[in-house]
Coordinates of C-alpha atoms in Angstrom, one line a residue:
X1 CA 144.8 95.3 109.8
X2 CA 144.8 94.1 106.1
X3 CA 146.0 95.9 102.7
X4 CA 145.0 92.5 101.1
X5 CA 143.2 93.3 97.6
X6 CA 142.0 91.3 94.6
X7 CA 140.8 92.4 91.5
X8 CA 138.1 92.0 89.4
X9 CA 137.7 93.0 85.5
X10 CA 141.3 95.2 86.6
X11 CA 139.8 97.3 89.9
X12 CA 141.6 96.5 92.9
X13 CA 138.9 95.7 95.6
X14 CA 139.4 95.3 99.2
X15 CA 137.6 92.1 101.0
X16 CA 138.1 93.6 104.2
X17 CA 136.1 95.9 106.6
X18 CA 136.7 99.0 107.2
X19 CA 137.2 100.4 110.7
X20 CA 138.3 103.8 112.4
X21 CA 140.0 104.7 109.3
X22 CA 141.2 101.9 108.7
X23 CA 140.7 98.2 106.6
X24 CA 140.5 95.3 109.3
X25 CA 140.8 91.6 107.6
X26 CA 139.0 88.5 109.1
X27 CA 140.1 84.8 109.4
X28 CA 136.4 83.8 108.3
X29 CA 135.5 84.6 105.1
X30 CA 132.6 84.0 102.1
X31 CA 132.8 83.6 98.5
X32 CA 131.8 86.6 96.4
X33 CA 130.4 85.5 93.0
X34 CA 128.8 86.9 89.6
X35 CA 125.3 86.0 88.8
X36 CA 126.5 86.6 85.0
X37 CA 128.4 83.4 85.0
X38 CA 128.8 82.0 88.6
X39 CA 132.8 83.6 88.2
X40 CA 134.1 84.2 91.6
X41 CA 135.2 87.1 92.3
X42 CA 136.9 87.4 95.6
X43 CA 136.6 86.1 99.0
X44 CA 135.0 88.5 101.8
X45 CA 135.9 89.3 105.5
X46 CA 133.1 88.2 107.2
X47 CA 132.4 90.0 110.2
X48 CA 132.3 88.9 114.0
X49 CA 131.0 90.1 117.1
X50 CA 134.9 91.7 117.7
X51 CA 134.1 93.5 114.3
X52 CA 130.9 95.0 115.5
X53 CA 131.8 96.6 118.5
X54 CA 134.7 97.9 117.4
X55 CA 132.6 99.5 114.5
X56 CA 130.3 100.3 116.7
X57 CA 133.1 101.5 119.2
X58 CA 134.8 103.9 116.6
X59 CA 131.4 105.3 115.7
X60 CA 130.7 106.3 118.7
X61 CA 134.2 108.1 119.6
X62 CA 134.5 110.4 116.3
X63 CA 130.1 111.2 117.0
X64 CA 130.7 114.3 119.4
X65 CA 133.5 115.9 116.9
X66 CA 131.4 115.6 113.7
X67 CA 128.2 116.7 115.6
X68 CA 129.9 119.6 116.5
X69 CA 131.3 120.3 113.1
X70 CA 128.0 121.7 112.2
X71 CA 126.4 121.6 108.7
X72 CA 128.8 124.1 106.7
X73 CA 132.2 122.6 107.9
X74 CA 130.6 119.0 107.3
X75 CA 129.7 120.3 103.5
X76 CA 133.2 120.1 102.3
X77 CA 134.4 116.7 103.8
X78 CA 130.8 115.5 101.7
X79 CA 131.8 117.1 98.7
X80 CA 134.7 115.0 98.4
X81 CA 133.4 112.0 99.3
X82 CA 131.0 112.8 96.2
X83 CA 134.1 113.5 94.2
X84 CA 135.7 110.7 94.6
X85 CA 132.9 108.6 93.9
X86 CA 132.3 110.6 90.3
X87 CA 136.5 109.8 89.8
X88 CA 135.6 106.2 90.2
X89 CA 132.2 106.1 88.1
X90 CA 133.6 103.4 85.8
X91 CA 135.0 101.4 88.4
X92 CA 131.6 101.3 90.5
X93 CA 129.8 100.9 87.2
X94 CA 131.8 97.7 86.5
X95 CA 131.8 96.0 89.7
X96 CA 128.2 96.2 90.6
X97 CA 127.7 94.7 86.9
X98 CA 130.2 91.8 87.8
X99 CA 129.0 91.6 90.9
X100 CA 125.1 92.1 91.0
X101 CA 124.5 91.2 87.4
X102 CA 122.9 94.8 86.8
X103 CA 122.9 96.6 83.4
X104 CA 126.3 99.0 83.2
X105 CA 124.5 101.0 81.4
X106 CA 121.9 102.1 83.4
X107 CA 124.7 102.7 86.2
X108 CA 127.2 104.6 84.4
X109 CA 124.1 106.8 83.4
X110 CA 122.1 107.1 86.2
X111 CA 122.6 105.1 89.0
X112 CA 126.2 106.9 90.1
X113 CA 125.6 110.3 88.8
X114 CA 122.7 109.5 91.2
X115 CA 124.8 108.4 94.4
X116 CA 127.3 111.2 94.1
X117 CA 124.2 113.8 93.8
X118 CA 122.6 111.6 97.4
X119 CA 125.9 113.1 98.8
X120 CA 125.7 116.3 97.7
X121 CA 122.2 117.5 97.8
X122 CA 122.0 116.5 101.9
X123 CA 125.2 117.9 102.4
X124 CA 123.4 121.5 100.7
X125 CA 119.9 120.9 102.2
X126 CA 121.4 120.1 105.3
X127 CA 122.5 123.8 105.5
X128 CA 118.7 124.9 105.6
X129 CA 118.2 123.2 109.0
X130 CA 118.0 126.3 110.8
X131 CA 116.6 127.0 114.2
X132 CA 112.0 127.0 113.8
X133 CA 110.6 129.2 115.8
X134 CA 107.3 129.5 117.4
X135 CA 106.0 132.4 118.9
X136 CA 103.0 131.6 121.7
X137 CA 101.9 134.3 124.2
X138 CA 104.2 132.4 126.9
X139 CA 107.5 132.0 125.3
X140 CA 109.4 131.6 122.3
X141 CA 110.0 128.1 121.1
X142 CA 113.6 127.4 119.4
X143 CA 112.9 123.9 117.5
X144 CA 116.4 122.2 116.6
X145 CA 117.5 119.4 114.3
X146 CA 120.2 117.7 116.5
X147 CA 122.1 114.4 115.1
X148 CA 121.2 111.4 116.9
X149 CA 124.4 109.7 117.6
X150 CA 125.1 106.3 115.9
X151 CA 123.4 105.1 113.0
X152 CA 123.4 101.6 111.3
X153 CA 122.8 101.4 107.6
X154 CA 121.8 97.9 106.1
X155 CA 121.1 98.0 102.1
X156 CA 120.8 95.0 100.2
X157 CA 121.8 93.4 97.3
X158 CA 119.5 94.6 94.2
X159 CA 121.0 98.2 94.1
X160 CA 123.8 98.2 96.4
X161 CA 125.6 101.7 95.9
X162 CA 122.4 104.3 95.0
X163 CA 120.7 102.9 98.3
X164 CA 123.6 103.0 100.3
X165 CA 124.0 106.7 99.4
X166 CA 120.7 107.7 99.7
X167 CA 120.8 106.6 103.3
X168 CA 124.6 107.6 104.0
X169 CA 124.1 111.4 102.4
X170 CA 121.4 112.8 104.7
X171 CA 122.9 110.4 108.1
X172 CA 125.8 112.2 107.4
X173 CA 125.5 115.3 106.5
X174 CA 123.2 116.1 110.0
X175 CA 125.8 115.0 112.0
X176 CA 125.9 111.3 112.5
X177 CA 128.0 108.6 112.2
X178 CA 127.5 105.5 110.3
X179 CA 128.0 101.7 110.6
X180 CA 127.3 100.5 106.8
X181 CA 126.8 96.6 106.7
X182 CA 127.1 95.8 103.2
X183 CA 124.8 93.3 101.5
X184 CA 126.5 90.0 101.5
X185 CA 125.2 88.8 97.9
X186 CA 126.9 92.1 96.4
X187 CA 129.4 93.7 98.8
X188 CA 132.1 95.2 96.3
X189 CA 130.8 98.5 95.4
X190 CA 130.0 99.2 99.5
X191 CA 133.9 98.5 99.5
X192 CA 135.1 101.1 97.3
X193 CA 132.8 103.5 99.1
X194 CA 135.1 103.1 102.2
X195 CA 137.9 104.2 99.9
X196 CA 135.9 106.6 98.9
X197 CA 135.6 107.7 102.1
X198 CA 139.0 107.4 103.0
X199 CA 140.2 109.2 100.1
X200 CA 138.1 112.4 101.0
X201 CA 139.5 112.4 104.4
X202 CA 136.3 111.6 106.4
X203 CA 137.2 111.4 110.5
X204 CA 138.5 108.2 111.6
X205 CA 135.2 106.5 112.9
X206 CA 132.6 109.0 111.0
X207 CA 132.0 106.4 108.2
X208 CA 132.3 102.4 109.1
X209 CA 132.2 99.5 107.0
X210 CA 131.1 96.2 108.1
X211 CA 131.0 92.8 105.8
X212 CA 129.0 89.6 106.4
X213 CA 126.2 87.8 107.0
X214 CA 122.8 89.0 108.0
X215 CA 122.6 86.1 110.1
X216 CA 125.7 87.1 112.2
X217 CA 127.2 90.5 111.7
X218 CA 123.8 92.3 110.5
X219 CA 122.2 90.4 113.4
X220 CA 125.2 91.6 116.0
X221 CA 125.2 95.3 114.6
X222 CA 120.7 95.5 114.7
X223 CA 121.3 94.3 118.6
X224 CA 123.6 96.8 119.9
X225 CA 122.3 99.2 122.1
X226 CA 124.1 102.3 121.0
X227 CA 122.5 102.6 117.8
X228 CA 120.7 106.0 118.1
X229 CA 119.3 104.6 114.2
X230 CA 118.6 101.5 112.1
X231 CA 117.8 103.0 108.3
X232 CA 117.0 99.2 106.8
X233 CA 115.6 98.4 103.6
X234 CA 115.0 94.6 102.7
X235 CA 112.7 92.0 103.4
X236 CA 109.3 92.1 105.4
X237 CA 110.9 89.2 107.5
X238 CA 114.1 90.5 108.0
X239 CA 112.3 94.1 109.2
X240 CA 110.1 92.2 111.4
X241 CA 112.6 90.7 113.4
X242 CA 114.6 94.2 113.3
X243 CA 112.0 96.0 114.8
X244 CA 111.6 93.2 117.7
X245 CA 115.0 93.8 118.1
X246 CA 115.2 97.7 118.0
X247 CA 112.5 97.5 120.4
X248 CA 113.9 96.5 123.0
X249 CA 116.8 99.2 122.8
X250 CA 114.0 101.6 122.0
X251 CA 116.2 102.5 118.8
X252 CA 114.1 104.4 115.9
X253 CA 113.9 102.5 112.7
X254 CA 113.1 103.2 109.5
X255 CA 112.0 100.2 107.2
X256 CA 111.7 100.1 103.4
X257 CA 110.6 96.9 102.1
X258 CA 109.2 95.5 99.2
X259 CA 106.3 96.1 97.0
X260 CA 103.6 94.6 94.8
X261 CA 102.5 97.1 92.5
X262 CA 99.6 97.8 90.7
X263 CA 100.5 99.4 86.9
X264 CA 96.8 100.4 86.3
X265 CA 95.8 101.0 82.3
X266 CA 92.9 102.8 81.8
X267 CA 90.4 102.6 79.0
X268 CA 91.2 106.2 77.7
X269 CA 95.4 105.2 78.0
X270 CA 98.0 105.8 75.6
X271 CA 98.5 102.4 74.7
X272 CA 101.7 102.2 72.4
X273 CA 102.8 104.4 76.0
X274 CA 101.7 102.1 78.6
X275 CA 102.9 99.1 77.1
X276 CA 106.7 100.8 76.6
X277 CA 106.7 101.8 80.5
X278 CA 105.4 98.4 81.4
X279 CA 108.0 96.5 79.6
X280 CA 110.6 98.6 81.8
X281 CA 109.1 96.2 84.8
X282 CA 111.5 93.7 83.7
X283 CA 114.5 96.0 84.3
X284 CA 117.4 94.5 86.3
X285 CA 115.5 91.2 85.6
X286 CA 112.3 92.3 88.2
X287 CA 114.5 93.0 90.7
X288 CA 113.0 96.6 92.2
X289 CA 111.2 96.7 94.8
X290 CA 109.1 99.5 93.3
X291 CA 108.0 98.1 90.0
X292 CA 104.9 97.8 88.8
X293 CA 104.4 94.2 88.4
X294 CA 100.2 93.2 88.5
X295 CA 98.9 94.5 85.2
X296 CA 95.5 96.0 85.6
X297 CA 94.1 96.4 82.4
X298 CA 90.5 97.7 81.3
X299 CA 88.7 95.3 79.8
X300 CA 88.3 97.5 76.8
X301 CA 91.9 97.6 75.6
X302 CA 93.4 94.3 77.4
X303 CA 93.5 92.8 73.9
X304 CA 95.4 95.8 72.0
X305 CA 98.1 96.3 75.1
X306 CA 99.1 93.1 75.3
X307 CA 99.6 92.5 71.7
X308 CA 102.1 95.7 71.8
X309 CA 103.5 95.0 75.3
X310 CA 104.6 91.4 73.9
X311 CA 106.1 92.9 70.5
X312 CA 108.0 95.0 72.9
X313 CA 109.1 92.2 75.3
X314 CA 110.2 90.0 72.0
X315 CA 112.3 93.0 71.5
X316 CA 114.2 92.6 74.8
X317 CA 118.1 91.7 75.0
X318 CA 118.5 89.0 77.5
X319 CA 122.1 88.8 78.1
X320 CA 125.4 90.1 79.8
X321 CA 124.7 92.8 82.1
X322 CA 128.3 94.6 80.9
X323 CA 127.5 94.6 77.1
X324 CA 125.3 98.5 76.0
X325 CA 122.5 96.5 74.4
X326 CA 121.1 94.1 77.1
X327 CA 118.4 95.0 78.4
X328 CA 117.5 91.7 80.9
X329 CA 120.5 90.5 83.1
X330 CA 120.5 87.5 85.6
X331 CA 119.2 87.1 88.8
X332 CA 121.3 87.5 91.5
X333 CA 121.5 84.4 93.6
X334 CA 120.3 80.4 92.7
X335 CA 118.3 81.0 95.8
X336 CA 116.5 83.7 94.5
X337 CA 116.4 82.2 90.9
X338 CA 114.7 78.8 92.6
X339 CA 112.3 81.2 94.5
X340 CA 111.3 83.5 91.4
X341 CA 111.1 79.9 89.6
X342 CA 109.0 78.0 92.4
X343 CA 106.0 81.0 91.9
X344 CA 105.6 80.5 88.8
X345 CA 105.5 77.0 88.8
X346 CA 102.9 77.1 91.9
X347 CA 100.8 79.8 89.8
X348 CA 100.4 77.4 86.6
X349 CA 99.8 74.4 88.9
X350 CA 96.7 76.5 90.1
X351 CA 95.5 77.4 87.0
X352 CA 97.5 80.2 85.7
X353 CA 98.2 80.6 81.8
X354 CA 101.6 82.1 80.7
X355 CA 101.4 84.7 77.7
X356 CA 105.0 84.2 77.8
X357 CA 108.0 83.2 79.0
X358 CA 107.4 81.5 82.7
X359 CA 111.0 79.2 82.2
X360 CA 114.4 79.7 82.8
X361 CA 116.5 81.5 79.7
X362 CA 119.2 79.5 78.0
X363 CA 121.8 82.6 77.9
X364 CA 122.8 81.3 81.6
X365 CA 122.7 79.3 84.6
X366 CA 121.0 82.3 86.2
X367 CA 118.6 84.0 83.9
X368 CA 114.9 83.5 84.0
X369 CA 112.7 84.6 80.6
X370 CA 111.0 87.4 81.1
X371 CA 107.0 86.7 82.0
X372 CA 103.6 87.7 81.7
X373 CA 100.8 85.0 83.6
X374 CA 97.0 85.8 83.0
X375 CA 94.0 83.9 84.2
X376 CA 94.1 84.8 87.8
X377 CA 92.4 85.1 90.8
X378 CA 93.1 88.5 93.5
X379 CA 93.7 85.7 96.2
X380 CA 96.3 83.9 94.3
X381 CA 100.0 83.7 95.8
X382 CA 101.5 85.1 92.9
X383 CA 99.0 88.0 93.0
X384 CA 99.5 89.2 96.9
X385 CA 103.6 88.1 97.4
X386 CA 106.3 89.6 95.8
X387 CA 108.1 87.6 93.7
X388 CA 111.5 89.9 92.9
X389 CA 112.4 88.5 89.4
X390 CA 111.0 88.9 85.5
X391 CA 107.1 87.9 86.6
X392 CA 104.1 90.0 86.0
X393 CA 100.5 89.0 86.2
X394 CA 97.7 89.9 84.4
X395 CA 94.2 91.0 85.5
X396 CA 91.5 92.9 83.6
X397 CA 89.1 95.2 84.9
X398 CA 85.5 97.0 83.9
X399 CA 84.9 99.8 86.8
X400 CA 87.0 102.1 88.5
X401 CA 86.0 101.0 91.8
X402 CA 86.7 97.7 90.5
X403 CA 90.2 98.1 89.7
X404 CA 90.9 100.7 92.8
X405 CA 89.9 97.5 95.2
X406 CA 92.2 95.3 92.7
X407 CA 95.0 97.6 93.8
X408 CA 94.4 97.9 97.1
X409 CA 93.6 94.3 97.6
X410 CA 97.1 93.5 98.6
X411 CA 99.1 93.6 101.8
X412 CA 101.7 95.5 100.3
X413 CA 101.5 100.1 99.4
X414 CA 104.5 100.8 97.8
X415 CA 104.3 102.4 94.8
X416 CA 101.9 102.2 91.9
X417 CA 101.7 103.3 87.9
X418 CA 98.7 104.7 86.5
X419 CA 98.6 105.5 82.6
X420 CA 94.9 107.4 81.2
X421 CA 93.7 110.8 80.3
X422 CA 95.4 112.7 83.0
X423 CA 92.6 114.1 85.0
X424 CA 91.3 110.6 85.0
X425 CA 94.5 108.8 85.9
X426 CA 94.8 111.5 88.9
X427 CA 91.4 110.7 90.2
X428 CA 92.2 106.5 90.7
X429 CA 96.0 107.4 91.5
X430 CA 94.4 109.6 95.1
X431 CA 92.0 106.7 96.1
X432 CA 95.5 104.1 95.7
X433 CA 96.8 103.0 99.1
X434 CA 100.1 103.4 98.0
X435 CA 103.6 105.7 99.7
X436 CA 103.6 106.9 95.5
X437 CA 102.0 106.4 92.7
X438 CA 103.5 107.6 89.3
X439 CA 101.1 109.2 86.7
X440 CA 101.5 108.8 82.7
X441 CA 105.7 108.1 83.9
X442 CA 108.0 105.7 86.2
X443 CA 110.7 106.2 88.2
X444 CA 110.7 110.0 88.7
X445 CA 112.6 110.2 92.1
X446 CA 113.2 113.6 93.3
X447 CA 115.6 113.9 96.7
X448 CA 113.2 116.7 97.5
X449 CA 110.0 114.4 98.2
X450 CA 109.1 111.4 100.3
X451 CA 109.7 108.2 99.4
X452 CA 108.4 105.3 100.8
X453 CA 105.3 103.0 101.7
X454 CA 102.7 101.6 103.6
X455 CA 101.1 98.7 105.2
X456 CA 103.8 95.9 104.3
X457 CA 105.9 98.0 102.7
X458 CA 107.5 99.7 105.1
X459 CA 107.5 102.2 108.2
X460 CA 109.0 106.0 107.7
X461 CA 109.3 107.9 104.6
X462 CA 113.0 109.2 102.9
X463 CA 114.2 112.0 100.9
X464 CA 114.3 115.3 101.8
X465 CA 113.4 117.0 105.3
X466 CA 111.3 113.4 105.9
X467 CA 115.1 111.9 105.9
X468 CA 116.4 115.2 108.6
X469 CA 113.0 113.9 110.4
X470 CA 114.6 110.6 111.2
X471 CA 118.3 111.0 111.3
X472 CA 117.6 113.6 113.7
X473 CA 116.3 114.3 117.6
X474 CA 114.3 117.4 117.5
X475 CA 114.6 119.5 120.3
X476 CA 112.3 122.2 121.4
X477 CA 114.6 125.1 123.5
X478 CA 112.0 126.9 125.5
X479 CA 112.4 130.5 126.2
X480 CA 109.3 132.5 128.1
X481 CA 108.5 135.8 127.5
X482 CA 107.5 137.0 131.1
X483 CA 109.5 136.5 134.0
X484 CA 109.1 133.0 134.9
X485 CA 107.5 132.0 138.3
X486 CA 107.2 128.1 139.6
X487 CA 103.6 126.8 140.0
X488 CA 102.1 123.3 140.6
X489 CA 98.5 124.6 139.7
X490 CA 99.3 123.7 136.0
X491 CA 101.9 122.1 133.7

């Protein structure tokens, strides 16, 4: 057991796990360090195979006891775990700036309100779970939503505390309990969740927190076999080898991965509109998995939107994440910032052209321009892989069917934009092999509806009763409505 803490930008933050109710240190550790300006910010425990089961271990004790809470006596414990998140909406604001370079802004103002309202809204919904029934001539069927046991929750790094929360609200709130491994590029806000979580008196064991490596404690947690769940959203490689892995435990998994998303301007677009939504695609510096990053633009109008898209994009604040007016923070890892820099360099060796940008930015070590590359073929790299940093491409288009096979020519269906007259726009959006597709508008994310994609992008859908679908087992209680006699002449 540990009470070590360090602090960053004055929050105390705990490096260590945290386990039955309790923070458990490690003698291994990594570095933790901002994007902004490579400051490190704290060593982390890094978790073993001792860690894991005892995670795992403490899960599965406290499962029967919160299972049989039921919804309404699990709504309260919730509610405070939301509560205390909204008392510490500055300090969550400030370390996921510090420590995965995202705009403060945007998570003072959305992205916690957000998290506490992931608690709160499953905890609520999760009241509605009532027993369905079906009546057949034979018997009466009594469909339940029971929690599945053990569930193991791996986010990573580009929005660390809304995705954690959007998994954790609905896991817990029908009953299970969870085994959180935090991303290892930005673990601090998954930390103050476990006091969070301590603070509003969950059950030893209902909650778990785990830090490390993918490698070796995400690796360690995916292979146990009491997992009932694996909720996962990350890379198509890293999902692939969950799912081998899953398989052979027969454990459920639901897989959210990333995205190369058509933002489709129509000839009969508002222009001055479409060019403001698509210069929001360099948000968090590319980083979101559901951006709209392949411009397809009519023919028609390619001209006129690009001149006001750049105007726009010369508008944009590159800079620190923690002042109000940036708008374009740094990426999050060299690794990544080598890899965002190594397409683009690939995509002009093969003949692309760069409207602008398509270098690294002088404000820091770790910020790359924001960029727009034209003159492109469908087959080209930087047109079918997702690239995760400030790097759009641009196609033009004459037909509809043209640009609906331009869309769907990829390997990825995550999301998708589509800006035109409305009835047109709703027309190309319904032939788009996409989980969503947002018309005239971006990011509209309602708990109630499904979220998720296709092909590539993933496997199972979250958000409302889709999210009770996979954090539960549903069970059929069969009740006949004539006095039962065995047979073997049918089944």
């Amino acid at each position: 057991m540990s009470a070590s803490r360090f602090d960053v930008a004055g929050i105390p933050v705990s490096p260590d796990h945290f386990i039955d109710g309790r923070r458990v240190a490690s003698p291994d550790t990594f570095e933790c360090v901002s994007p902004i300006d490579q400051t490190q910010l704290g060593h982390i425990a890094s978790g073993n195979l001792a860690h894991v089961d005892a995670a795992v271990t403490s899960a599965a004790q406290a499962f029967p006891a919160w299972a049989a809470l039921g919804a309404a006596a699990r709504q309260p414990y919730l509610q405070r775990f939301a509560d205390a998140i909204g008392r510490r909406a500055e300090a969550f604001a400030t370390l996921e700036s510090h420590d995965a370079g995202v705009l403060r802004s945007r998570m003072a103002h959305g992205v916690v309100p957000r998290a506490m309202q992931n608690i709160t809204w499953f905890a609520e919904h999760a009241l509605t779970l009532q027993d369905r029934v079906i009546e057949t001539p034979q018997a009466r069927h009594l469909v339940r939503h029971d929690p599945a046991g053990v569930v193991a929750i791996i986010t990573p790094w580009n929005s660390p505390l809304m995705l954690a929360t959007w998994k954790i609200g609905p896991a817990l709130a029908s009953g299970n309990t969870v085994v959180l491994k935090a991303p290892e590029w930005a673990p601090l806000t998954s930390s103050l969740l476990a006091d969070c979580a301590e603070e509003a008196g969950l059950p030893p064991g209902v909650f778990n927190l785990l830090q490390g490596s993918g490698a070796v404690t995400g690796a360690a947690l995916v292979s146990d076999s009491r997992l009932a769940r694996i909720s996962f959203t990350g890379s198509v490689t890293t999902a692939k080898w969950i799912a081998k892995t899953a398989a052979a435990n027969l454990v459920p998994c639901s897989l959210e991965l990333g995205g190369k998303s058509a933002f489709i301007v129509l000839a009969d677009a508002d222009l001055d509109a479409a060019a403001a939504t698509a210069a929001l695609m360099y948000r968090n510096a590319g980083q979101v998995c559901l951006a709209g990053t392949r411009l397809l633009v009519h023919a028609d109008v390619a001209q006129r939107f690009t001149e006001t898209l750049r105007t726009l994009v010369e508008s944009l604040v590159v800079g620190d994440p923690r002042e109000a007016a940036t708008e374009v923070g740094p990426i999050i890892h060299p690794r990544q910032l080598e890899r965002v820099e190594g397409f683009v360099e690939r995509a002009v060796a093969g003949g692309a052209r760069v409207l602008w940008g398509g270098k690294r930015h002088p404000f820091g070590a770790q910020y790359f321009a924001p960029t727009l590359l034209t003159d492109l073929r469908q087959r080209d790299e930087i047109v079918q892989q997702e690239v995760f940093g400030p790097v759009l491409t641009l196609q033009t288009f004459r037909s509809d069917d043209d640009v609906v096979d331009m869309a769907n020519g990829t390997d990825f269906g995550l999301g998708g934009v589509c800006y035109g007259d409305e009835a047109h726009a709703i027309a190309i959006a319904q032939r788009v092999r996409t989980g969503f597709i947002w018309v005239n508008s971006f990011g509209i994310r309602d708990l109630a509806a499904p979220f998720g994609g296709i092909k590539r992008s993933g496997v199972g859908r979250e958000g409302g009763e889709w999210s009770f679908e996979f954090f539960c087992d549903v069970k059929d209680v069969v009740v006949p409505k004539q006095p039962f006699k065995a047979s073997f002449s049918h089944r």
